Coordinates of C-alpha atoms in Angstrom, one line a residue:
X5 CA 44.7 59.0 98.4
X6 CA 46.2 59.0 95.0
X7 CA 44.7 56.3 92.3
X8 CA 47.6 54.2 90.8
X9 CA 47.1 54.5 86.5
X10 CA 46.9 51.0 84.9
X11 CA 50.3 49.1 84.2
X12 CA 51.5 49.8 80.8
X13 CA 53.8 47.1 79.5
X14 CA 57.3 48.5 77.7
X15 CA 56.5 50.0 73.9
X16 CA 53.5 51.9 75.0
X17 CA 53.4 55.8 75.9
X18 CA 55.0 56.3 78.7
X19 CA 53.2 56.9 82.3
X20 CA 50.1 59.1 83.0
X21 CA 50.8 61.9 85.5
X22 CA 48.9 59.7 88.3
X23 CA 51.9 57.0 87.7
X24 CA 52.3 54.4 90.6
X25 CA 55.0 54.5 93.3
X26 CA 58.6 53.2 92.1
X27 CA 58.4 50.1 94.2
X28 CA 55.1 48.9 92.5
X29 CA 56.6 49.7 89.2
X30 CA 59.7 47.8 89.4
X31 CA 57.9 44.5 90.7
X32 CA 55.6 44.8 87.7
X33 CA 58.3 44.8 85.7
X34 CA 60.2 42.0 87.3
X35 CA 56.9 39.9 86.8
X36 CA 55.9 40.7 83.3
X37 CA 59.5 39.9 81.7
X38 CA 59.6 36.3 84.0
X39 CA 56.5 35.5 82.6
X40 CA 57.1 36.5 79.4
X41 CA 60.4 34.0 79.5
X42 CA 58.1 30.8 81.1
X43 CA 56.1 31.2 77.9
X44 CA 58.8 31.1 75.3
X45 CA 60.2 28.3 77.4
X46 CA 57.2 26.7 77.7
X47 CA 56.2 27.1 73.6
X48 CA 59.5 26.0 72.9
X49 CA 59.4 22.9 74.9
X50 CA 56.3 22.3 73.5
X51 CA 57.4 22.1 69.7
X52 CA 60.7 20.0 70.9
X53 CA 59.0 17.6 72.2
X54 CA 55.8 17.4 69.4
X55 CA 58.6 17.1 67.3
X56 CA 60.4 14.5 68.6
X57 CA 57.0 12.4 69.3
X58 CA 56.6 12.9 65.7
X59 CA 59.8 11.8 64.5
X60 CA 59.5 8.4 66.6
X61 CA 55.6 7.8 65.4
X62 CA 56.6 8.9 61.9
X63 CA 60.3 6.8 61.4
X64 CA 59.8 3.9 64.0
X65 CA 58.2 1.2 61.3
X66 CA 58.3 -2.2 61.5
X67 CA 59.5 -4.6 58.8
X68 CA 58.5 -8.1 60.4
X69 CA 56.4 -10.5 58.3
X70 CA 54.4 -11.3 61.1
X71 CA 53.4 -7.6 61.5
X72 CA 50.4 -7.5 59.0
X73 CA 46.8 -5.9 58.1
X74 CA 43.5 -6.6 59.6
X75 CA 40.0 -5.3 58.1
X76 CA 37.0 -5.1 59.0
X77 CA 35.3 -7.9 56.6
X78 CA 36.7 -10.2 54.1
X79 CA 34.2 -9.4 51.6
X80 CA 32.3 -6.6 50.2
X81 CA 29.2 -7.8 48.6
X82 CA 26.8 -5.9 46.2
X83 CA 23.3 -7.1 45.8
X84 CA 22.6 -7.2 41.6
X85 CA 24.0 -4.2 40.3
X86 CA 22.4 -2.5 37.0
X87 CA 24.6 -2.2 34.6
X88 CA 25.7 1.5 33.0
X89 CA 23.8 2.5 36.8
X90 CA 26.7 3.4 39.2
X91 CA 26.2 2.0 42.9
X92 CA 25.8 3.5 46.1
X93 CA 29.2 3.3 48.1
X94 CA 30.6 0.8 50.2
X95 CA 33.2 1.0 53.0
X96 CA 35.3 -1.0 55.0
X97 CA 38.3 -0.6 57.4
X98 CA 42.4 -1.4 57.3
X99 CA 43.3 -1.8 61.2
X100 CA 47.1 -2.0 62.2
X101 CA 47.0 -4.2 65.4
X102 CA 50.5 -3.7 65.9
X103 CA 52.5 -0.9 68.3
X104 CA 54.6 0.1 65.7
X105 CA 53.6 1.6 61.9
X106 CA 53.0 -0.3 59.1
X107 CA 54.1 1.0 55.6
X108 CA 51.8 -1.2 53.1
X109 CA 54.0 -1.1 49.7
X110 CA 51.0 -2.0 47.7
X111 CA 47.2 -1.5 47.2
X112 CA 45.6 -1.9 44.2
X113 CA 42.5 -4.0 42.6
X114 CA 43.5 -6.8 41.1
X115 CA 41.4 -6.5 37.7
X116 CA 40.6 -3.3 37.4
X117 CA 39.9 -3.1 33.8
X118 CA 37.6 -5.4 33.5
X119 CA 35.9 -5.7 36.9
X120 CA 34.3 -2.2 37.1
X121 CA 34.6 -1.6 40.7
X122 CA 36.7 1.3 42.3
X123 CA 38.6 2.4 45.2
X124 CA 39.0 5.3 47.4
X125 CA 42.0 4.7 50.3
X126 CA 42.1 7.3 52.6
X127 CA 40.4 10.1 50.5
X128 CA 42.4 9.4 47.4
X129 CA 40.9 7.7 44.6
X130 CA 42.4 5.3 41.6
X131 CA 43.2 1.9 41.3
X132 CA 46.3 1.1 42.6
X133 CA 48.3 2.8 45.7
X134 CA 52.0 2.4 47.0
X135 CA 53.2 3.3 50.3
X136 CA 50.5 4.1 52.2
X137 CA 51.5 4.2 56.0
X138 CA 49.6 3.6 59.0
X139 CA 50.4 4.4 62.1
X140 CA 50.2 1.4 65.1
X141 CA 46.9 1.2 66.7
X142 CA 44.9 3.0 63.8
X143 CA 43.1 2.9 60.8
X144 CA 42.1 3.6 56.9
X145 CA 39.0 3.8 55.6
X146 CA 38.9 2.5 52.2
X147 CA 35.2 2.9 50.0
X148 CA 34.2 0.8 47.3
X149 CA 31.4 1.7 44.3
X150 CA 31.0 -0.3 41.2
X151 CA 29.8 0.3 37.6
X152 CA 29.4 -2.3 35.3
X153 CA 29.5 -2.2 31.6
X154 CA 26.6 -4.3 29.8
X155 CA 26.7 -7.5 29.3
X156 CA 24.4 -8.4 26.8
X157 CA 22.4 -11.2 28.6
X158 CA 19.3 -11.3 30.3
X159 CA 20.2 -13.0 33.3
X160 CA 22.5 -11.4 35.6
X161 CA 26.2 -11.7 35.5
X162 CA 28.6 -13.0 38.7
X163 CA 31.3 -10.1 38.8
X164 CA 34.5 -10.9 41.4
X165 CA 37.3 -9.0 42.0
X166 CA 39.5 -8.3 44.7
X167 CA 41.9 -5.2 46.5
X168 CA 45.0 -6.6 47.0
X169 CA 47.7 -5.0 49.8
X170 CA 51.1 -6.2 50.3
X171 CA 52.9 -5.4 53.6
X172 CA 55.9 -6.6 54.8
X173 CA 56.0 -8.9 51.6
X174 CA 53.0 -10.4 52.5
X175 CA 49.8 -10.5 50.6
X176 CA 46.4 -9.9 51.7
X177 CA 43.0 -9.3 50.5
X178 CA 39.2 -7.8 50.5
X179 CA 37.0 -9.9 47.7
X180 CA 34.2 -7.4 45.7
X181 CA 31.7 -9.0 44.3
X182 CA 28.3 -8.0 42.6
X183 CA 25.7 -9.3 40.0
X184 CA 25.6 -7.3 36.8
X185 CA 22.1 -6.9 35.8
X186 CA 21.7 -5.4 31.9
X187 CA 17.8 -3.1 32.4
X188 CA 15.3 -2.1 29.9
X189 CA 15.3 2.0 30.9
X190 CA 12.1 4.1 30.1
X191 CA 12.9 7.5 30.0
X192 CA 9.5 9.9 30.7
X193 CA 7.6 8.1 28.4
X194 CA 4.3 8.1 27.2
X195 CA 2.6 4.7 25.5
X196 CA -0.1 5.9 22.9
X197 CA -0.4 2.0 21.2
X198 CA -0.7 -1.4 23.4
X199 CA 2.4 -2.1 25.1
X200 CA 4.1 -5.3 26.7
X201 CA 6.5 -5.5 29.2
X202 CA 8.1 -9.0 29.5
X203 CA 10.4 -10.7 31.9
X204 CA 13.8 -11.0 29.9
X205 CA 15.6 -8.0 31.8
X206 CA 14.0 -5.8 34.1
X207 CA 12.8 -2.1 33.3
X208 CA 13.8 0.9 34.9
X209 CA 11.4 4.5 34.6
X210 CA 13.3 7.3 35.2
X211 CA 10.4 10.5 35.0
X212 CA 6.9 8.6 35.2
X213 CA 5.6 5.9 32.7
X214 CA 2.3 7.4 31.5
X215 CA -0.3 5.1 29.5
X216 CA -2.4 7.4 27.5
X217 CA -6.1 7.3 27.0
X218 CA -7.3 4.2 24.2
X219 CA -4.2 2.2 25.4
X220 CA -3.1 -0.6 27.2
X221 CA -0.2 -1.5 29.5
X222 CA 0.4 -5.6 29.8
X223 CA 2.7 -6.3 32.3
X224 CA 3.9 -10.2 31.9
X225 CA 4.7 -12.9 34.2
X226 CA 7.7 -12.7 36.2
X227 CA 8.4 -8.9 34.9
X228 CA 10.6 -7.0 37.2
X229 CA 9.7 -3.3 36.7
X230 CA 12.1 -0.5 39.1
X231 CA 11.1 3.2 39.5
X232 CA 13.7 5.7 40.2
X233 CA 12.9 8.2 42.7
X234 CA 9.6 10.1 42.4
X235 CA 8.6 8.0 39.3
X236 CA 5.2 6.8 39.4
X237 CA 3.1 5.1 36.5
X238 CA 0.1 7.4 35.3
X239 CA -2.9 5.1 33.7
X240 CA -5.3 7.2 31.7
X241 CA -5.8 3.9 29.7
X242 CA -5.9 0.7 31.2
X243 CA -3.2 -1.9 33.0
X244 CA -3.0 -5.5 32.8
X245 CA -1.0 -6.7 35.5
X246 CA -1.0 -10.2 35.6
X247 CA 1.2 -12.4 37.0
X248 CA 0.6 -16.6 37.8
X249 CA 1.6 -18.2 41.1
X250 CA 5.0 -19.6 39.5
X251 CA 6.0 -15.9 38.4
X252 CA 4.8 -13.5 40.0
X253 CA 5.3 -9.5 39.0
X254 CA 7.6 -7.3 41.0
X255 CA 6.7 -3.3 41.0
X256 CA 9.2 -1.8 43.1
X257 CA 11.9 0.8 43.8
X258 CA 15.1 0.8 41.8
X259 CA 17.1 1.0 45.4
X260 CA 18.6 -2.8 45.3
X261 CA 21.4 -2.5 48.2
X262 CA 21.0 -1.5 51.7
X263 CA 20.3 1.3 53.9
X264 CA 22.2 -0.7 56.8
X265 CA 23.1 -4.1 56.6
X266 CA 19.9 -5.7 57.7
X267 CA 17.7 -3.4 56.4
X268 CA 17.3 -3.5 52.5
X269 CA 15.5 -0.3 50.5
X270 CA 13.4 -3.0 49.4
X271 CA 11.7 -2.8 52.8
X272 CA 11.1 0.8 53.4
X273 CA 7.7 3.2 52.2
X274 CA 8.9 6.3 49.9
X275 CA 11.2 5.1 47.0
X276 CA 9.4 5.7 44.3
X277 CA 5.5 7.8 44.1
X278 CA 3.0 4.8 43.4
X279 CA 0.2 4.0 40.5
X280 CA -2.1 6.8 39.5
X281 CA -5.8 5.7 38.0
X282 CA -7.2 9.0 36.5
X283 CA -11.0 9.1 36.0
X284 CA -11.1 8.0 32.5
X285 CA -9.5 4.8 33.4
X286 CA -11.6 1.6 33.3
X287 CA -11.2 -2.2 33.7
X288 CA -7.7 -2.2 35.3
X289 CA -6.2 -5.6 37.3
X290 CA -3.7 -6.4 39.7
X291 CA -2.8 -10.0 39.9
X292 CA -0.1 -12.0 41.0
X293 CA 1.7 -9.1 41.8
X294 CA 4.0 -7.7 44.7
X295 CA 4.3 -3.9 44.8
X296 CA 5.8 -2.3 47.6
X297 CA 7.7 0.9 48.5
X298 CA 5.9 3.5 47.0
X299 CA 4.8 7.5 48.6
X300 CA 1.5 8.0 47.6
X301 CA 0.6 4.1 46.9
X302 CA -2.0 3.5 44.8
X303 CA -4.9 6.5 43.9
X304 CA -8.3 5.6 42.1
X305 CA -9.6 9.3 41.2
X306 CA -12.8 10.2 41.4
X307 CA -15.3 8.5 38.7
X308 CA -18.7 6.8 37.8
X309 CA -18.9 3.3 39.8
X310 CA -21.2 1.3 37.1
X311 CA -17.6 -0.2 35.8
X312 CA -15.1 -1.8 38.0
X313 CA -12.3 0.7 38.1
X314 CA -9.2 -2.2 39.6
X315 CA -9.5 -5.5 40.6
X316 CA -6.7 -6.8 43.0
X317 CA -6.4 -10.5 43.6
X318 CA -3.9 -12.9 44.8
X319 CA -1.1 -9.8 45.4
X320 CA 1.3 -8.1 48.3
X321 CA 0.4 -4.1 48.2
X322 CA 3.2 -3.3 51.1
X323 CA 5.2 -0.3 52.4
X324 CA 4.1 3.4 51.6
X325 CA 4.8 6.4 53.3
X326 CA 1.2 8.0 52.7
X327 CA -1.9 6.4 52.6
X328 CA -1.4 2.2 50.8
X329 CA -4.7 3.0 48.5
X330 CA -6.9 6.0 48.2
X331 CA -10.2 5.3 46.6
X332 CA -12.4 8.2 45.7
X333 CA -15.9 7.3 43.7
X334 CA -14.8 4.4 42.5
X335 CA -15.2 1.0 41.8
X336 CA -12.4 -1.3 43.9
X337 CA -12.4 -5.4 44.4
X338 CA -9.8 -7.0 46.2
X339 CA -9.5 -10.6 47.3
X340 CA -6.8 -13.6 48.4
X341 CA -4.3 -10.1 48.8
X342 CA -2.3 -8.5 51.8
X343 CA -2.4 -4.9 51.9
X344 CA 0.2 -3.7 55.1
X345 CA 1.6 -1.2 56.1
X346 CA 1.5 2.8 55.8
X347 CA 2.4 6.1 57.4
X348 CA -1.2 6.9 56.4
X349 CA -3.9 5.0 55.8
X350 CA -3.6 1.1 55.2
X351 CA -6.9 2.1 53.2
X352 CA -8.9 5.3 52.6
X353 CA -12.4 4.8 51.3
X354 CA -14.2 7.4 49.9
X355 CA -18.1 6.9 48.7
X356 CA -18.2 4.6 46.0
X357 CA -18.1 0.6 46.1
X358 CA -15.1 -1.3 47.7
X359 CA -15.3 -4.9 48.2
X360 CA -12.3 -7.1 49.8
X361 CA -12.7 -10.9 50.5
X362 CA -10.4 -13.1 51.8
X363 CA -8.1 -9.9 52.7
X364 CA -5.1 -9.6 55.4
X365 CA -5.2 -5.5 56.2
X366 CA -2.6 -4.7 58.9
X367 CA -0.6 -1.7 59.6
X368 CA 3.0 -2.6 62.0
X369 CA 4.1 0.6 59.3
X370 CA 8.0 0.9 62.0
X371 CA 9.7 3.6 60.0
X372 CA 7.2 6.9 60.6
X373 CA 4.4 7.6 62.6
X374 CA 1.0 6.0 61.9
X375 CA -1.3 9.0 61.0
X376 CA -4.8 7.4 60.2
X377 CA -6.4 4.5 60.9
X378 CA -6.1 1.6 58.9
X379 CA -9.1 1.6 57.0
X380 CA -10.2 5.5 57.1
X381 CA -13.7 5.9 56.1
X382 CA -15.6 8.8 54.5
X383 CA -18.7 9.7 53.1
X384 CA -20.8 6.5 54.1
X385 CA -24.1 7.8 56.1
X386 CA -27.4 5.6 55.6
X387 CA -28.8 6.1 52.6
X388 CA -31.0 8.8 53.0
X389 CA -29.2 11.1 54.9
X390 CA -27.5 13.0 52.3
X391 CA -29.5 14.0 49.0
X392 CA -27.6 13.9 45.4
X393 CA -24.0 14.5 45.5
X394 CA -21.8 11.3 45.1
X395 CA -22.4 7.7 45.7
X396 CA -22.0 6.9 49.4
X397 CA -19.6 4.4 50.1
X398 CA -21.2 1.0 50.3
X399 CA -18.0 -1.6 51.6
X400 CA -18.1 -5.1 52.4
X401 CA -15.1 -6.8 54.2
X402 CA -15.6 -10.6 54.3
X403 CA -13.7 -13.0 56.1
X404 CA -10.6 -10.5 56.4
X405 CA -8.1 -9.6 59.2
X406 CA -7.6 -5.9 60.7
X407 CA -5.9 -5.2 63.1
X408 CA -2.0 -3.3 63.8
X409 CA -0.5 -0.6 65.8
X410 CA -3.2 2.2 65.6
X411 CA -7.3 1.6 65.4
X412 CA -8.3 -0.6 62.8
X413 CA -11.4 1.6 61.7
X414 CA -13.0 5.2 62.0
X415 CA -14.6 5.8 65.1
X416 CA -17.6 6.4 63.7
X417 CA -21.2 5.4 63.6
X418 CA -21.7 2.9 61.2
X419 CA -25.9 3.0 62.3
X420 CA -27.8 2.6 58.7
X421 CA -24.8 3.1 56.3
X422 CA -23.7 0.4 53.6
X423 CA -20.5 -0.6 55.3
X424 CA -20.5 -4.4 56.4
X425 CA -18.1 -6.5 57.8
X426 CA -18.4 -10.3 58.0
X427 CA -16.3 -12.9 59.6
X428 CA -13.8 -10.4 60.0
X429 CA -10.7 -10.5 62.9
X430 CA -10.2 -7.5 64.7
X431 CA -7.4 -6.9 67.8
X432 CA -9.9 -4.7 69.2
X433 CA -13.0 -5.8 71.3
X434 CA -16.3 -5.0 70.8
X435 CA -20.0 -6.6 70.1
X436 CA -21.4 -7.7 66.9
X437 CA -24.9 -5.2 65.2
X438 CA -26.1 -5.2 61.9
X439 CA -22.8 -4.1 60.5
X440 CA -20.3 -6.5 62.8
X441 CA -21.7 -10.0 61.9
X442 CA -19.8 -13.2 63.1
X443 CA -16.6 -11.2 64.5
X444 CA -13.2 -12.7 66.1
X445 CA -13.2 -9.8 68.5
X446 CA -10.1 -9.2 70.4
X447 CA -8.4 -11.8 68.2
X448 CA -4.7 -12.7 67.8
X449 CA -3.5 -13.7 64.4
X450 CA -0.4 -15.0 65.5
X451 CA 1.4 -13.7 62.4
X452 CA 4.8 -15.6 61.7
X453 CA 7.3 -12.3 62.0
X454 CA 6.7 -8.8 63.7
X455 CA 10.1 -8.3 63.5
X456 CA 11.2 -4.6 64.2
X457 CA 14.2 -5.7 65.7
X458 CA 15.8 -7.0 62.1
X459 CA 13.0 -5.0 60.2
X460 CA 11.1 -8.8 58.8
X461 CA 7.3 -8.7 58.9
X462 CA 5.4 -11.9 57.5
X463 CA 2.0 -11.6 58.0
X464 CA 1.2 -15.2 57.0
X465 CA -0.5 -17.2 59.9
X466 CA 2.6 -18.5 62.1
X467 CA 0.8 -20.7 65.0
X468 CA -2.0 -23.6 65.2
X469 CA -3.3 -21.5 67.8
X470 CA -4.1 -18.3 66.0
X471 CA -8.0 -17.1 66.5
X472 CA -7.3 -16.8 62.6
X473 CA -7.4 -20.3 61.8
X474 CA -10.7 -22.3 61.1
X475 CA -13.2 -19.0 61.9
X476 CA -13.9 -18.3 58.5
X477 CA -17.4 -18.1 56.3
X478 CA -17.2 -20.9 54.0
X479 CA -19.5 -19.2 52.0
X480 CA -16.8 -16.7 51.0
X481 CA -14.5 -19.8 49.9
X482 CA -16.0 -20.6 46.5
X483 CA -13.9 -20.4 43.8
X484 CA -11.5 -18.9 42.8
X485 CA -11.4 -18.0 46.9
X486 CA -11.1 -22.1 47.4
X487 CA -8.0 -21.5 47.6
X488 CA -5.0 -18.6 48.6
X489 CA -2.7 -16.8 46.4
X490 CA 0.0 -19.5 47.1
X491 CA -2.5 -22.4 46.2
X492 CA -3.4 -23.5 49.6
X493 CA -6.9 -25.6 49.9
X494 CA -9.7 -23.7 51.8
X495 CA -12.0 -26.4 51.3
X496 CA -11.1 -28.7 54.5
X497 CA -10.9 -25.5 56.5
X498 CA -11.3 -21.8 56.3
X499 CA -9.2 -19.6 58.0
X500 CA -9.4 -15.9 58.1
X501 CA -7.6 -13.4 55.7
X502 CA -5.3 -13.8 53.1
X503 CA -3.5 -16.6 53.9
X504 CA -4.2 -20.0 54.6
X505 CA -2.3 -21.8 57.9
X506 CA 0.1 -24.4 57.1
X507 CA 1.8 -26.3 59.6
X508 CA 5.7 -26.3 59.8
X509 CA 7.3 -29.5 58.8
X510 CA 9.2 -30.7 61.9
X511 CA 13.1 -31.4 61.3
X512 CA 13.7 -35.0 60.5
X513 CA 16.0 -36.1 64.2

């Protein structure tokens, strides 16, 4: 039987020798041109009616008074803005609620000059907008950043403005506000001479702060001092951080608004790198102080231990993405403070002398994985076990809390080492030796907030029932430990960790 040749539309060669009978041929024909003329109908009727869809959605606006503009919020709020610093952008939405389009004759901010706060509508940006048309049902997105000029003051500045729209002949609006903040800014400097920073305006390090070797750093009560991203400050010389219980130091991030609207930069590990101590570096303090999301948190570098290398007392070490403090060889004492929360290590001892009294050391760290435990211990085998090299760690944790989401220390064998802990509270259960003395095991410290749902952790002592309360060694309460960093009396009773317990006044009926 002869094989039919593959139909070949009109326009191409002609047929092959093997051509197909007549018949087959002319229905083939027949079916190719029919089809050809449903498609061109079909296209046509296509674009006739998109464009007559078009025209109604495009001409069919209404011009009632009563048809007018909804938005997503009333108010966009900055937290304090620094001044000559642009801000991250904000965003909010125009709805049309009605069926038919809306033609909005007006956008514009209302003191644009002065304000310094701008717009973006709809991917265009400027200060003032006319007929701008959205269709019924929809929306705009309009963005919002600000940039304030400097206002010559050390307290911040209220700046209001607002984005007004007129539609229909009726006016609405969005109020912007902010607080302009004048900053102190440090450019990758280095401090040979004695330095002060005070608490008139704030400071912002762009590139590290370095104090060099012979010099000293003295930061003031109530100094506010922001490091940009991957800034850290580098003490060859010495720091004197010392802040009173009226005014206490902040050493943060320069990230003041919002990652989303409950969760503030403020609260997560990783905006700036953290405090260096280099090896020369001698007779450093920490008081008074709240310092808090850094990446590499605070690093003592390897050193003698005959000279106290930082004293912490009566601070809030919080949020790093690494390890919270890394101690190598060197000399640390920490009391009446809260050190919480890390990706890494809450603490990571290595050899040398470390002593923390009166300490709350937690890890709840919600924004990475936990990789270590929270106090990671090296190099501490008894005494005699290792000839020469560096000084074994010898640690003492008195009347502290441990405990968190991961294991509170290494699992090793503490058996004849220098590493004691005294009237400590640990989540874990266990049985008290010659290196576990008095011990809340399995102990709940009933901390006031664990809150990962609105990203709030207060690790003060929230309940009369916590195992925290009234189990610690009085012996370890002698002053200046009579008393917490807020000024709370240990003398009646001593509880366990950092802070004291203090009962909730009941609301007056």
């Amino acid at each position: 039987m002869q094989k039919a040749t593959k139909f070949t539309p009109p326009g191409t060669p002609y047929f092959k020798e093997n051509r197909p009978y007549p018949a087959i041929k002319e229905r083939r024909y027949r079916l190719y041109y029919t089809m050809r003329a449903i498609s061109c109908t079909f296209i046509t009727l296509t674009l006739l009616v998109g464009s007559l869809l078009t025209s109604c959605i495009d001409d069919d606006f209404t011009t009632n008074p009563s048809h007018i503009l909804a938005f997503s919020t009333d108010t966009v709020a900055f937290d304090t803005v620094f001044t000559t610093i642009g801000t991250s952008t904000r965003s909010f939405r125009i709805y049309n609620p009605n069926k038919k389009s809306l033609n909005i004759s007006s956008i514009k901010l209302a003191d644009a000059e002065r304000s310094g706060f701008h717009i973006n509508v709809d991917g265009m940006s400027g200060d003032q907008f006319t007929d701008v048309e959205i269709r019924g049902k929809d929306s705009l997105y309009v963005f919002v950043e600000a940039n304030i000029d400097p206002t010559n003051q050390d307290n911040p500045i209220f700046i209001v403005d607002s984005i007004v729209f007129l539609t229909n002949g009726v006016q609405q609006d969005v109020k912007l506000t902010a607080y302009g903040q004048d900053v102190i800014i440090k450019r990758g400097e280095t401090l040979t001479a004695d330095t002060r920073l005070t608490a008139e305006r704030p400071y912002l390090i762009y590139d590290s702060l370095v104090v060099a070797p012979g010099a000293t750093l003295h930061i003031e009560p109530g100094a506010r001092v922001h490091f940009h991203h991957k800034a850290s400050l580098l003490v060859q010389g010495r720091l004197q951080a010392e802040g009173s219980i009226e005014n206490q130091i902040q050493i943060r991030g320069d990230r003041l608004d919002r990652l989303f609207a409950d969760l503030p930069y403020d609260n997560l590990g990783g905006q700036w790198g953290g405090i260096r101590f280099y090896p020369e570096s001698f007779g450093n303090k920490i008081a008074y102080a709240y310092v808090r999301g850094m990446s590499s948190g605070i690093v003592l570098d390897s050193c003698a231990t005959e000279e106290t290398r930082l004293e912490i007392a009566n601070s809030r070490i919080r949020n790093s993405s690494g390890n919270l403090i890394t101690s190598k060889y060197s000399r640390l004492n920490c009391w009446n403070s809260e050190l919480s929360d890390a990706g890494g290590a809450v603490l990571a001892l290595t050899g040398g002398i470390a002593d923390f009294t009166h300490c709350t050391i937690v890890n709840y760290y919600f924004y990475d994985i936990i990789t270590s435990p929270i106090v990671t211990i090296n190099y501490c085998a008894a005494a005699d076990s290792i000839d020469g090299g560096a000084p074994l760690l010898r640690a003492r944790f008195n009347n502290s809390i441990l405990c968190g989401k991961t294991s509170e220390i290494s699992n090793i064998d503490f058996t004849g080492s220098h590493i004691f802990f005294r009237s400590c509270l640990f989540n874990s259960k266990g049985e008290d030796d010659d290196n576990f003395i008095n011990t809340v095991w399995g102990g709940m410290p009933l901390f006031k907030a664990l809150g990962e749902e609105h990203y709030y952790y207060n690790y003060q002592i929230g309940s009369d029932e916590s195992d925290a309360k009234g189990n610690g060694d009085p012996a370890f309460a002698t002053p200046p430990l009579d008393k917490d960093m807020y000024g709370n009396s240990r003398t009646e009773r001593v509880d366990i960790g950092a802070y004291q317990y203090v009962p909730q006044e009941e609301p007056e009926e």
